[in-house]
Amino acid sequence: MEKALEIRNITKRFGEVVANHDVSMDVRRGEILSVLGENGSGKTTLMNMIAGIYYPDSGQIFVNGQEVSIRSPGDAYALGIGMIHQHFKLVDVFTAAENIVLGLHDKGRQDMKTVTAKIREICDRYGFDITPEQKVYDMTVSQKQTLEIVKVLYRGADILILDEPTAVLTPQETEKLFGVMREMKRDGKAVVIITHKLHEVLSVSDRVAILRKGEYVDTVETKDATELSLTEMMVGKKVELNIDRPLPNNPVKRLEVSHVSCVNKEGVKVLDDVSFDVYGGEILGIAGISGSGQKELLEAIAGLQLVSPDSKITYFQPDKEDEPEALVGKNPRKIKELGISLSFVPEDRLGMGLVGSMGMTDNMMLKSYESGRSIFTERKAPKKLAEDIMTELGVVTPGINTPVRRLSGGNVQKVLVGREIAASPTVLMTAYAVRGLDIGTSYTIYHLLNEQKEKGVAVIYVGEDLDVLVELCDRILVLCGGQVSGIVDGRSTTKEEVGLLMTKRGDKQ
């Protein structure tokens, strides 16, 4: 099979940190290649060099057998290389067609009739469900991603790089995307996918290239690989890949959420009459397409979101169950002092509760500073806690006092999640705790959440990976358009059932 792209002995440093060291690999025409690796293994840095965002310190890149120099995304496009990033780069108020031609340097004005005809031709060829006239703000997450793919195809890309493309898609949307990728492969295009989801790697790719700590390990045929063999190559040692799900032991009601509604700043109703209970000693999963109200629901419980006057959120304290506390109307600090902890990991990991210029120790201290006392498990000092988190979650850092902004995104996230889990809450709300984390760290966090559950903590887990929700959670609440479309048993449901509930409003529970 003909090589579309070949990289030889590529090295890239950022100061003292070596992101890629002497990496050599190739991508072939008419194949889907998965690139796997733990956080900080250099996957995205490597792809960014192919896409012209970074320039290698040393090494060579060959496209169609010719050595090339890619100094900008424009150079990459000229060579037929297009990258679809995890965070979309679209202008909301523009149409699909306007977004596609934005930034093109063709002489004179674009003839929109010709542009539209070409877009329709691409959409018909691959079965894309967008129209050139559609405004971005009217699109679903899946359609926005489709638009990003159309954008690179329109510009003539025949080597496509997709960075974490399924992070915010339902199983049905993921399968549709994989169908498109297979169609592009049949068309003779070279497709590269960066993902952490091993079951997706096994179902869609032809070969898998593995990076570990910035170095190339090997490329294997997917048909000869298993989740376990790939994980062991990624981490360099034997690992266990199973999420324990102990049965809830004497579950006690901790939260009663009743008829909660709220509107956002634009006046749009983001939660519509949501009711459910949360029990200590269980993990309640919350599923929903991105923007279905998950964020607002957790913020409402934490006192960070204004809710309608008839909304009721009641908290039952341990050993004081007969003296329930109404949370609506209380400020976030008071709610936090009652033992309700919110760990929300947004898409933008910077500015998410950590101070970038501080080291890990100082960031640990932020959590206990307000109350004037340590609220850490076993009264651990912040320094000891920082060291424990560094060891247990494998935070890659030169030292606990290195400013956290110098760490990779995944390592920054480990610091935040570790700090929140290490507090001693009675209700632990965690959203996107493993977003963008490698499989080894993800399983460590699932284990930590189960430990909290066994201590009698009520754990609310908002996640994007339905396989994990179905394996980890005792019950799963599904939101669609701000309404509860169903509450299902984690042990007996399927991800297909949850996926369907995510896309249609069901009977109110």
Short mmCIF file of C-alpha atoms in Angstrom, two decimals:
data_model
loop_
_atom_site.label_atom_id
_atom_site.label_comp_id
_atom_site.label_asym_id
_atom_site.label_seq_id
_atom_site.Cartn_x
_atom_site.Cartn_y
_atom_site.Cartn_z
CA MET A 1 0.00 0.00 0.00
CA GLU A 2 1.34 3.41 -1.03
CA LYS A 3 2.63 5.70 1.74
CA ALA A 4 0.77 9.02 1.86
CA LEU A 5 2.88 10.43 4.67
CA GLU A 6 6.12 9.42 6.35
CA ILE A 7 7.88 11.01 9.32
CA ARG A 8 11.49 10.20 10.15
CA ASN A 9 13.37 10.90 13.38
CA ILE A 10 11.12 13.82 14.45
CA THR A 11 12.08 15.55 17.71
CA LYS A 12 10.28 18.49 19.36
CA ARG A 13 11.16 20.21 22.65
CA PHE A 14 9.36 22.87 24.65
CA GLY A 15 12.08 24.28 26.90
CA GLU A 16 13.36 21.38 28.99
CA VAL A 17 10.38 19.17 28.14
CA VAL A 18 10.88 16.73 25.25
CA ALA A 19 7.42 16.25 23.68
CA ASN A 20 8.61 13.96 20.86
CA HIS A 21 11.95 12.19 20.63
CA ASP A 22 13.19 10.58 17.41
CA VAL A 23 9.73 9.47 16.22
CA SER A 24 9.42 7.62 12.88
CA MET A 25 6.17 6.25 11.43
CA ASP A 26 4.05 6.28 8.26
CA VAL A 27 0.44 6.65 7.13
CA ARG A 28 -0.79 4.79 4.05
CA ARG A 29 -3.38 5.67 1.43
CA GLY A 30 -6.73 3.94 1.88
CA GLU A 31 -6.25 3.18 5.58
CA ILE A 32 -7.42 4.43 8.97
CA LEU A 33 -4.50 4.71 11.39
CA SER A 34 -5.18 5.20 15.12
CA VAL A 35 -2.56 7.03 17.20
CA LEU A 36 -2.63 5.89 20.83
CA GLY A 37 -0.75 7.00 23.91
CA GLU A 38 -1.12 8.18 27.49
CA ASN A 39 -1.50 11.86 28.39
CA GLY A 40 1.70 13.69 27.64
CA SER A 41 2.91 10.95 25.26
CA GLY A 42 3.20 13.50 22.44
CA LYS A 43 0.31 12.43 20.14
CA THR A 44 -1.22 15.86 19.59
CA THR A 45 2.19 17.57 19.36
CA LEU A 46 3.20 15.12 16.61
CA MET A 47 -0.03 15.67 14.66
CA ASN A 48 0.28 19.46 15.11
CA MET A 49 3.68 19.29 13.39
CA ILE A 50 2.12 17.45 10.43
CA ALA A 51 -0.67 20.09 10.36
CA GLY A 52 1.79 23.01 10.41
CA ILE A 53 0.94 24.35 13.87
CA TYR A 54 4.38 23.46 15.31
CA TYR A 55 7.68 23.05 13.45
CA PRO A 56 9.97 20.13 14.38
CA ASP A 57 13.39 20.83 15.95
CA SER A 58 14.87 18.00 13.88
CA GLY A 59 13.76 15.20 11.55
CA GLN A 60 12.04 14.94 8.17
CA ILE A 61 8.47 14.76 6.84
CA PHE A 62 7.69 13.17 3.46
CA VAL A 63 4.37 13.55 1.59
CA ASN A 64 3.86 11.19 -1.38
CA GLY A 65 7.56 10.30 -1.19
CA GLN A 66 8.79 13.91 -1.43
CA GLU A 67 10.49 15.64 1.53
CA VAL A 68 8.47 18.73 2.56
CA SER A 69 8.73 21.66 4.97
CA ILE A 70 5.41 22.43 6.73
CA ARG A 71 5.72 25.84 8.41
CA SER A 72 2.03 26.78 8.63
CA PRO A 73 -1.48 25.27 8.33
CA GLY A 74 -1.54 26.90 4.86
CA ASP A 75 1.49 24.81 3.84
CA ALA A 76 -0.29 21.70 5.18
CA TYR A 77 -3.46 22.45 3.16
CA ALA A 78 -1.36 22.98 0.02
CA LEU A 79 0.03 19.46 0.56
CA GLY A 80 -3.47 17.99 1.03
CA ILE A 81 -3.26 17.67 4.85
CA GLY A 82 -6.26 18.78 6.95
CA MET A 83 -6.70 18.50 10.75
CA ILE A 84 -10.07 18.47 12.53
CA HIS A 85 -9.38 19.73 16.05
CA GLN A 86 -11.17 18.67 19.22
CA HIS A 87 -12.55 22.17 19.75
CA PHE A 88 -14.34 23.42 16.67
CA LYS A 89 -13.13 26.58 14.93
CA LEU A 90 -16.42 27.90 13.55
CA VAL A 91 -18.22 31.26 13.51
CA ASP A 92 -21.70 30.72 15.01
CA VAL A 93 -23.55 33.43 13.08
CA PHE A 94 -22.18 32.35 9.67
CA THR A 95 -23.67 29.69 7.42
CA ALA A 96 -21.92 26.39 6.68
CA ALA A 97 -20.78 27.72 3.29
CA GLU A 98 -19.45 30.99 4.76
CA ASN A 99 -17.44 29.05 7.37
CA ILE A 100 -15.98 26.81 4.67
CA VAL A 101 -14.65 29.68 2.51
CA LEU A 102 -13.56 31.80 5.49
CA GLY A 103 -9.81 32.40 5.29
CA LEU A 104 -9.38 31.08 1.74
CA HIS A 105 -7.00 33.29 -0.24
CA ASP A 106 -8.51 32.85 -3.70
CA LYS A 107 -8.26 35.95 -5.84
CA GLY A 108 -11.41 38.08 -5.95
CA ARG A 109 -14.71 37.39 -4.22
CA GLN A 110 -15.94 33.86 -3.77
CA ASP A 111 -18.77 32.90 -6.13
CA MET A 112 -21.14 31.46 -3.52
CA LYS A 113 -23.18 29.61 -6.16
CA THR A 114 -20.08 27.64 -7.21
CA VAL A 115 -19.06 27.16 -3.55
CA THR A 116 -22.54 25.86 -2.64
CA ALA A 117 -22.56 23.42 -5.57
CA LYS A 118 -19.16 22.01 -4.54
CA ILE A 119 -20.29 21.65 -0.90
CA ARG A 120 -23.46 19.81 -1.99
CA GLU A 121 -21.34 17.48 -4.12
CA ILE A 122 -19.09 16.62 -1.09
CA CYS A 123 -22.14 16.14 1.19
CA ASP A 124 -23.87 13.85 -1.34
CA ARG A 125 -20.70 11.82 -1.85
CA TYR A 126 -20.24 11.04 1.85
CA GLY A 127 -23.84 11.26 3.06
CA PHE A 128 -23.31 14.35 5.26
CA ASP A 129 -26.48 15.78 6.82
CA ILE A 130 -25.79 19.51 6.56
CA THR A 131 -26.90 22.11 4.03
CA PRO A 132 -24.67 24.98 2.84
CA GLU A 133 -27.24 27.60 3.97
CA GLN A 134 -27.56 26.28 7.54
CA LYS A 135 -26.34 28.61 10.31
CA VAL A 136 -23.80 27.10 12.73
CA TYR A 137 -25.88 28.12 15.79
CA ASP A 138 -28.70 25.88 14.47
CA MET A 139 -26.43 22.82 14.24
CA THR A 140 -26.04 19.88 16.59
CA VAL A 141 -22.55 19.00 17.89
CA SER A 142 -22.40 16.19 15.33
CA GLN A 143 -23.28 18.56 12.46
CA LYS A 144 -20.59 21.05 13.57
CA GLN A 145 -18.04 18.28 13.44
CA THR A 146 -19.34 17.24 10.02
CA LEU A 147 -18.87 20.85 8.88
CA GLU A 148 -15.24 20.79 10.05
CA ILE A 149 -14.70 17.64 7.96
CA VAL A 150 -16.42 19.19 4.91
CA LYS A 151 -14.20 22.27 5.38
CA VAL A 152 -10.97 20.26 5.03
CA LEU A 153 -12.36 18.14 2.16
CA TYR A 154 -13.42 21.32 0.33
CA ARG A 155 -9.83 22.54 0.60
CA GLY A 156 -8.62 19.39 -1.11
CA ALA A 157 -7.33 17.36 1.85
CA ASP A 158 -6.60 13.71 1.19
CA ILE A 159 -4.71 13.15 4.46
CA LEU A 160 -7.14 13.83 7.33
CA ILE A 161 -6.23 13.98 11.04
CA LEU A 162 -9.09 13.80 13.57
CA ASP A 163 -8.25 14.71 17.19
CA GLU A 164 -10.58 13.00 19.73
CA PRO A 165 -13.49 13.19 17.24
CA THR A 166 -16.01 11.19 19.31
CA ALA A 167 -15.58 13.01 22.65
CA VAL A 168 -19.02 14.65 22.53
CA LEU A 169 -20.96 12.29 20.23
CA THR A 170 -23.71 9.77 21.06
CA PRO A 171 -23.06 6.11 20.06
CA GLN A 172 -25.36 6.60 17.05
CA GLU A 173 -23.48 9.74 15.92
CA THR A 174 -20.13 7.97 16.49
CA GLU A 175 -21.22 5.08 14.26
CA LYS A 176 -22.27 7.57 11.56
CA LEU A 177 -18.86 9.28 11.78
CA PHE A 178 -17.09 5.91 11.47
CA GLY A 179 -19.19 5.19 8.36
CA VAL A 180 -17.91 8.47 6.86
CA MET A 181 -14.30 7.58 7.77
CA ARG A 182 -14.67 4.16 6.10
CA GLU A 183 -16.09 5.87 2.99
CA MET A 184 -13.07 8.24 2.89
CA LYS A 185 -10.77 5.23 3.25
CA ARG A 186 -12.53 3.54 0.28
CA ASP A 187 -11.92 6.78 -1.61
CA GLY A 188 -8.18 6.27 -1.14
CA LYS A 189 -7.72 8.93 1.52
CA ALA A 190 -5.38 8.47 4.48
CA VAL A 191 -7.24 8.98 7.77
CA VAL A 192 -5.52 9.40 11.16
CA ILE A 193 -7.59 9.33 14.38
CA ILE A 194 -6.32 10.29 17.85
CA THR A 195 -8.55 8.73 20.51
CA HIS A 196 -8.42 7.31 24.04
CA LYS A 197 -11.35 4.93 23.48
CA LEU A 198 -9.86 1.51 22.79
CA HIS A 199 -13.10 -0.14 21.64
CA GLU A 200 -13.32 2.56 18.94
CA VAL A 201 -9.72 1.94 17.89
CA LEU A 202 -10.48 -1.76 17.47
CA SER A 203 -13.71 -1.20 15.52
CA VAL A 204 -12.60 1.45 13.01
CA SER A 205 -8.83 1.36 12.40
CA ASP A 206 -6.63 -0.81 10.21
CA ARG A 207 -3.39 -0.19 12.13
CA VAL A 208 -2.52 1.36 15.50
CA ALA A 209 0.62 3.42 16.18
CA ILE A 210 1.59 3.65 19.87
CA LEU A 211 3.57 6.43 21.55
CA ARG A 212 4.93 6.27 25.10
CA LYS A 213 6.53 9.24 26.88
CA GLY A 214 7.19 11.04 23.60
CA GLU A 215 8.78 8.05 21.89
CA TYR A 216 7.46 5.74 19.18
CA VAL A 217 6.83 2.19 20.48
CA ASP A 218 5.40 0.25 17.53
CA THR A 219 2.66 0.05 14.90
CA VAL A 220 0.47 -3.07 15.00
CA GLU A 221 -2.27 -4.48 12.80
CA THR A 222 -5.61 -3.85 14.54
CA LYS A 223 -6.83 -7.38 13.75
CA ASP A 224 -3.99 -8.77 15.90
CA ALA A 225 -4.63 -6.41 18.87
CA THR A 226 -6.85 -6.44 21.97
CA GLU A 227 -7.72 -3.69 24.48
CA LEU A 228 -5.34 -5.33 26.94
CA SER A 229 -2.41 -5.68 24.52
CA LEU A 230 -2.75 -2.03 23.39
CA THR A 231 -2.96 -0.76 26.97
CA GLU A 232 0.13 -2.71 27.99
CA MET A 233 2.07 -1.24 25.03
CA MET A 234 0.89 2.28 26.00
CA VAL A 235 1.84 2.09 29.67
CA GLY A 236 4.74 -0.37 29.38
CA LYS A 237 3.41 -2.80 32.01
CA LYS A 238 0.56 -5.21 32.72
CA VAL A 239 -2.72 -3.53 33.71
CA GLU A 240 -6.19 -4.53 34.89
CA LEU A 241 -9.04 -3.23 32.72
CA ASN A 242 -12.19 -3.76 34.70
CA ILE A 243 -14.34 -1.34 36.66
CA ASP A 244 -15.59 -2.83 39.91
CA ARG A 245 -19.19 -1.98 40.69
CA PRO A 246 -19.89 -2.95 44.30
CA LEU A 247 -23.59 -3.13 45.18
CA PRO A 248 -24.80 -0.05 47.10
CA ASN A 249 -24.58 -0.84 50.82
CA ASN A 250 -27.54 0.56 52.81
CA PRO A 251 -28.18 3.52 50.46
CA VAL A 252 -29.44 6.61 52.31
CA LYS A 253 -31.17 9.52 50.57
CA ARG A 254 -28.81 12.52 50.45
CA LEU A 255 -30.43 14.81 47.88
CA GLU A 256 -33.99 15.31 46.67
CA VAL A 257 -34.20 17.39 43.50
CA SER A 258 -37.77 18.44 42.76
CA HIS A 259 -39.24 20.40 39.80
CA VAL A 260 -36.00 22.27 39.08
CA SER A 261 -36.13 24.68 36.14
CA CYS A 262 -33.78 27.47 35.08
CA VAL A 263 -33.02 29.76 32.15
CA ASN A 264 -29.60 30.86 30.91
CA LYS A 265 -28.38 34.42 30.27
CA GLU A 266 -29.93 34.39 26.80
CA GLY A 267 -33.33 33.56 28.31
CA VAL A 268 -33.34 29.99 26.98
CA LYS A 269 -34.82 27.33 29.29
CA VAL A 270 -31.90 24.97 29.98
CA LEU A 271 -33.56 22.88 32.73
CA ASP A 272 -37.25 22.05 32.50
CA ASP A 273 -38.99 20.50 35.54
CA VAL A 274 -36.18 18.11 36.53
CA SER A 275 -36.85 15.75 39.48
CA PHE A 276 -34.79 12.85 40.92
CA ASP A 277 -33.21 11.54 44.16
CA VAL A 278 -29.55 10.86 44.96
CA TYR A 279 -28.43 8.27 47.53
CA GLY A 280 -25.29 7.97 49.64
CA GLY A 281 -23.41 4.81 48.73
CA GLU A 282 -24.34 4.91 45.03
CA ILE A 283 -22.96 6.42 41.83
CA LEU A 284 -25.65 8.21 39.87
CA GLY A 285 -24.60 8.79 36.26
CA ILE A 286 -25.94 11.70 34.23
CA ALA A 287 -25.95 11.23 30.45
CA GLY A 288 -26.94 13.63 27.71
CA ILE A 289 -25.75 15.21 24.49
CA SER A 290 -23.46 18.17 25.16
CA GLY A 291 -25.58 21.16 26.22
CA SER A 292 -28.57 19.17 27.50
CA GLY A 293 -28.43 20.82 30.94
CA GLN A 294 -25.88 18.63 32.77
CA LYS A 295 -23.67 21.61 33.69
CA GLU A 296 -26.59 23.78 34.85
CA LEU A 297 -28.02 20.93 36.94
CA LEU A 298 -24.81 20.44 38.94
CA GLU A 299 -24.37 24.21 39.28
CA ALA A 300 -27.96 24.52 40.57
CA ILE A 301 -27.22 21.96 43.32
CA ALA A 302 -23.95 23.77 44.16
CA GLY A 303 -25.71 27.16 44.43
CA LEU A 304 -24.04 28.59 41.33
CA GLN A 305 -27.18 28.74 39.15
CA LEU A 306 -30.40 30.72 39.70
CA VAL A 307 -33.44 28.44 39.55
CA SER A 308 -37.19 29.11 39.24
CA PRO A 309 -39.13 29.93 42.47
CA ASP A 310 -40.92 26.55 42.61
CA SER A 311 -37.64 24.57 42.34
CA LYS A 312 -36.75 22.54 45.44
CA ILE A 313 -33.37 20.97 46.26
CA THR A 314 -33.26 19.29 49.67
CA TYR A 315 -30.13 17.94 51.36
CA PHE A 316 -30.22 15.28 54.10
CA GLN A 317 -27.10 15.50 56.29
CA PRO A 318 -25.54 12.35 57.74
CA ASP A 319 -26.90 11.67 61.26
CA LYS A 320 -29.40 14.51 60.77
CA GLU A 321 -31.66 12.97 58.14
CA ASP A 322 -34.74 14.19 60.03
CA GLU A 323 -33.54 17.81 59.72
CA PRO A 324 -33.40 18.36 55.93
CA GLU A 325 -31.71 21.50 54.59
CA ALA A 326 -33.21 23.47 51.68
CA LEU A 327 -30.33 24.37 49.33
CA VAL A 328 -32.19 26.82 47.06
CA GLY A 329 -31.34 30.31 48.30
CA LYS A 330 -28.12 29.29 50.09
CA ASN A 331 -24.84 30.68 48.78
CA PRO A 332 -22.19 28.36 47.28
CA ARG A 333 -19.89 28.66 50.31
CA LYS A 334 -22.64 27.58 52.72
CA ILE A 335 -23.54 24.62 50.46
CA LYS A 336 -19.85 23.63 50.28
CA GLU A 337 -19.58 23.76 54.08
CA LEU A 338 -22.51 21.33 54.32
CA GLY A 339 -20.32 18.76 52.50
CA ILE A 340 -21.46 19.15 48.89
CA SER A 341 -18.42 19.23 46.59
CA LEU A 342 -18.51 20.14 42.89
CA SER A 343 -15.61 19.11 40.66
CA PHE A 344 -16.40 20.40 37.18
CA VAL A 345 -13.77 19.83 34.50
CA PRO A 346 -14.69 22.11 31.57
CA GLU A 347 -13.43 21.73 28.01
CA ASP A 348 -10.99 24.54 28.71
CA ARG A 349 -8.76 23.13 31.42
CA LEU A 350 -7.08 26.48 32.11
CA GLY A 351 -8.78 28.68 34.67
CA MET A 352 -10.83 25.77 36.01
CA GLY A 353 -10.12 26.20 39.68
CA LEU A 354 -6.35 26.01 39.49
CA VAL A 355 -3.96 28.96 39.42
CA GLY A 356 -1.55 28.37 36.53
CA SER A 357 1.37 30.30 38.03
CA MET A 358 1.24 28.27 41.29
CA GLY A 359 2.67 24.82 41.92
CA MET A 360 0.65 21.81 43.08
CA THR A 361 1.18 22.50 46.80
CA ASP A 362 -0.18 26.05 46.63
CA ASN A 363 -3.14 24.87 44.55
CA MET A 364 -3.95 22.29 47.25
CA MET A 365 -3.95 25.10 49.85
CA LEU A 366 -6.57 27.07 47.88
CA LYS A 367 -9.15 24.43 48.76
CA SER A 368 -8.78 24.85 52.52
CA TYR A 369 -7.87 28.54 52.69
CA GLU A 370 -11.44 29.93 52.78
CA SER A 371 -12.62 27.92 55.75
CA GLY A 372 -9.47 28.54 57.78
CA ARG A 373 -9.06 24.82 58.46
CA SER A 374 -7.92 21.79 56.56
CA ILE A 375 -10.81 19.91 54.97
CA PHE A 376 -8.62 17.17 53.52
CA THR A 377 -9.04 13.50 54.26
CA GLU A 378 -7.14 12.60 57.44
CA ARG A 379 -6.18 16.29 57.78
CA LYS A 380 -3.31 15.85 55.32
CA ALA A 381 -1.08 18.86 54.82
CA PRO A 382 -1.29 20.34 51.31
CA LYS A 383 2.30 19.30 50.51
CA LYS A 384 1.61 15.67 51.49
CA LEU A 385 -1.63 15.75 49.52
CA ALA A 386 0.18 17.09 46.43
CA GLU A 387 2.75 14.29 46.73
CA ASP A 388 0.02 11.66 47.14
CA ILE A 389 -1.88 12.89 44.08
CA MET A 390 1.35 13.03 42.07
CA THR A 391 2.13 9.40 42.99
CA GLU A 392 -1.35 7.87 42.80
CA LEU A 393 -2.47 9.56 39.57
CA GLY A 394 0.98 9.61 37.98
CA VAL A 395 1.18 13.38 37.46
CA VAL A 396 4.14 14.05 35.15
CA THR A 397 5.83 17.17 36.57
CA PRO A 398 9.43 18.16 37.35
CA GLY A 399 8.28 18.81 40.95
CA ILE A 400 5.26 19.64 43.10
CA ASN A 401 6.19 23.33 43.04
CA THR A 402 6.47 23.60 39.24
CA PRO A 403 3.76 26.03 38.00
CA VAL A 404 0.81 23.89 36.83
CA ARG A 405 0.52 25.86 33.56
CA ARG A 406 3.73 24.12 32.44
CA LEU A 407 2.07 20.69 32.67
CA SER A 408 0.23 19.01 29.79
CA GLY A 409 -3.57 19.39 29.77
CA GLY A 410 -4.15 15.85 31.03
CA ASN A 411 -1.74 16.34 33.94
CA VAL A 412 -3.38 19.64 34.93
CA GLN A 413 -6.66 17.76 35.05
CA LYS A 414 -5.24 15.03 37.29
CA VAL A 415 -4.24 17.73 39.82
CA LEU A 416 -7.74 19.21 39.84
CA VAL A 417 -9.67 15.93 40.04
CA GLY A 418 -7.29 14.51 42.65
CA ARG A 419 -7.74 17.60 44.83
CA GLU A 420 -11.55 17.43 44.66
CA ILE A 421 -11.72 13.70 45.42
CA ALA A 422 -9.29 14.17 48.32
CA ALA A 423 -11.69 16.58 50.07
CA SER A 424 -14.17 14.84 52.40
CA PRO A 425 -17.59 15.52 50.86
CA THR A 426 -20.86 13.69 51.55
CA VAL A 427 -22.04 14.51 48.02
CA LEU A 428 -19.32 14.48 45.33
CA MET A 429 -20.43 15.88 41.98
CA THR A 430 -17.90 15.28 39.23
CA ALA A 431 -18.32 16.26 35.59
CA TYR A 432 -16.01 15.08 32.79
CA ALA A 433 -13.50 13.83 35.37
CA VAL A 434 -11.70 11.65 32.79
CA ARG A 435 -12.17 13.87 29.72
CA GLY A 436 -8.96 13.62 27.72
CA LEU A 437 -7.23 11.36 30.27
CA ASP A 438 -5.43 8.20 29.22
CA ILE A 439 -6.91 4.83 30.04
CA GLY A 440 -4.63 4.02 32.99
CA THR A 441 -5.43 7.27 34.83
CA SER A 442 -9.13 6.96 33.95
CA TYR A 443 -9.32 3.57 35.67
CA THR A 444 -7.53 5.00 38.74
CA ILE A 445 -10.21 7.72 38.95
CA TYR A 446 -13.05 5.17 38.58
CA HIS A 447 -11.44 3.27 41.45
CA LEU A 448 -11.27 6.44 43.58
CA LEU A 449 -14.95 7.20 42.87
CA ASN A 450 -15.88 3.65 43.93
CA GLU A 451 -13.87 4.14 47.14
CA GLN A 452 -15.94 7.26 47.87
CA LYS A 453 -19.13 5.31 47.16
CA GLU A 454 -18.12 2.56 49.60
CA LYS A 455 -17.53 5.23 52.27
CA GLY A 456 -21.21 6.19 51.89
CA VAL A 457 -20.62 9.27 49.72
CA ALA A 458 -23.32 10.12 47.17
CA VAL A 459 -21.43 10.36 43.87
CA ILE A 460 -22.92 12.12 40.85
CA TYR A 461 -20.91 11.36 37.71
CA VAL A 462 -21.44 13.29 34.48
CA GLY A 463 -19.57 11.56 31.67
CA GLU A 464 -19.40 11.34 27.88
CA ASP A 465 -18.34 7.71 27.41
CA LEU A 466 -21.50 5.60 27.56
CA ASP A 467 -19.52 2.36 27.90
CA VAL A 468 -18.10 3.72 31.16
CA LEU A 469 -21.45 5.08 32.42
CA VAL A 470 -23.06 1.68 31.88
CA GLU A 471 -20.16 -0.13 33.60
CA LEU A 472 -19.57 2.28 36.52
CA CYS A 473 -22.95 3.72 37.58
CA ASP A 474 -25.70 2.16 39.67
CA ARG A 475 -28.38 4.31 38.04
CA ILE A 476 -28.23 6.64 35.02
CA LEU A 477 -30.35 9.76 34.65
CA VAL A 478 -30.68 10.80 31.00
CA LEU A 479 -31.24 14.43 30.03
CA CYS A 480 -32.50 15.60 26.65
CA GLY A 481 -33.05 19.28 25.97
CA GLY A 482 -33.13 20.08 29.69
CA GLN A 483 -35.77 17.44 30.51
CA VAL A 484 -35.44 14.03 32.15
CA SER A 485 -36.04 11.52 29.35
CA GLY A 486 -35.44 8.49 31.59
CA ILE A 487 -33.76 7.00 34.68
CA VAL A 488 -32.36 3.54 34.02
CA ASP A 489 -30.59 0.82 36.02
CA GLY A 490 -26.87 0.78 35.16
CA ARG A 491 -26.69 -3.00 35.57
CA SER A 492 -29.47 -3.87 33.12
CA THR A 493 -29.43 -1.05 30.53
CA THR A 494 -27.43 -0.91 27.30
CA LYS A 495 -25.53 2.02 25.81
CA GLU A 496 -27.89 1.87 22.82
CA GLU A 497 -30.91 2.39 25.12
CA VAL A 498 -29.15 5.34 26.81
CA GLY A 499 -28.14 6.75 23.41
CA LEU A 500 -31.77 6.70 22.22
CA LEU A 501 -32.96 8.41 25.41
CA MET A 502 -30.31 11.11 24.85
CA THR A 503 -31.95 12.08 21.57
CA LYS A 504 -35.64 12.10 22.48
CA ARG A 505 -37.58 13.60 25.33
CA GLY A 506 -39.29 10.86 27.28
CA ASP A 507 -42.04 10.87 29.88
CA LYS A 508 -41.18 12.97 32.86
CA GLN A 509 -40.05 10.86 35.79
#
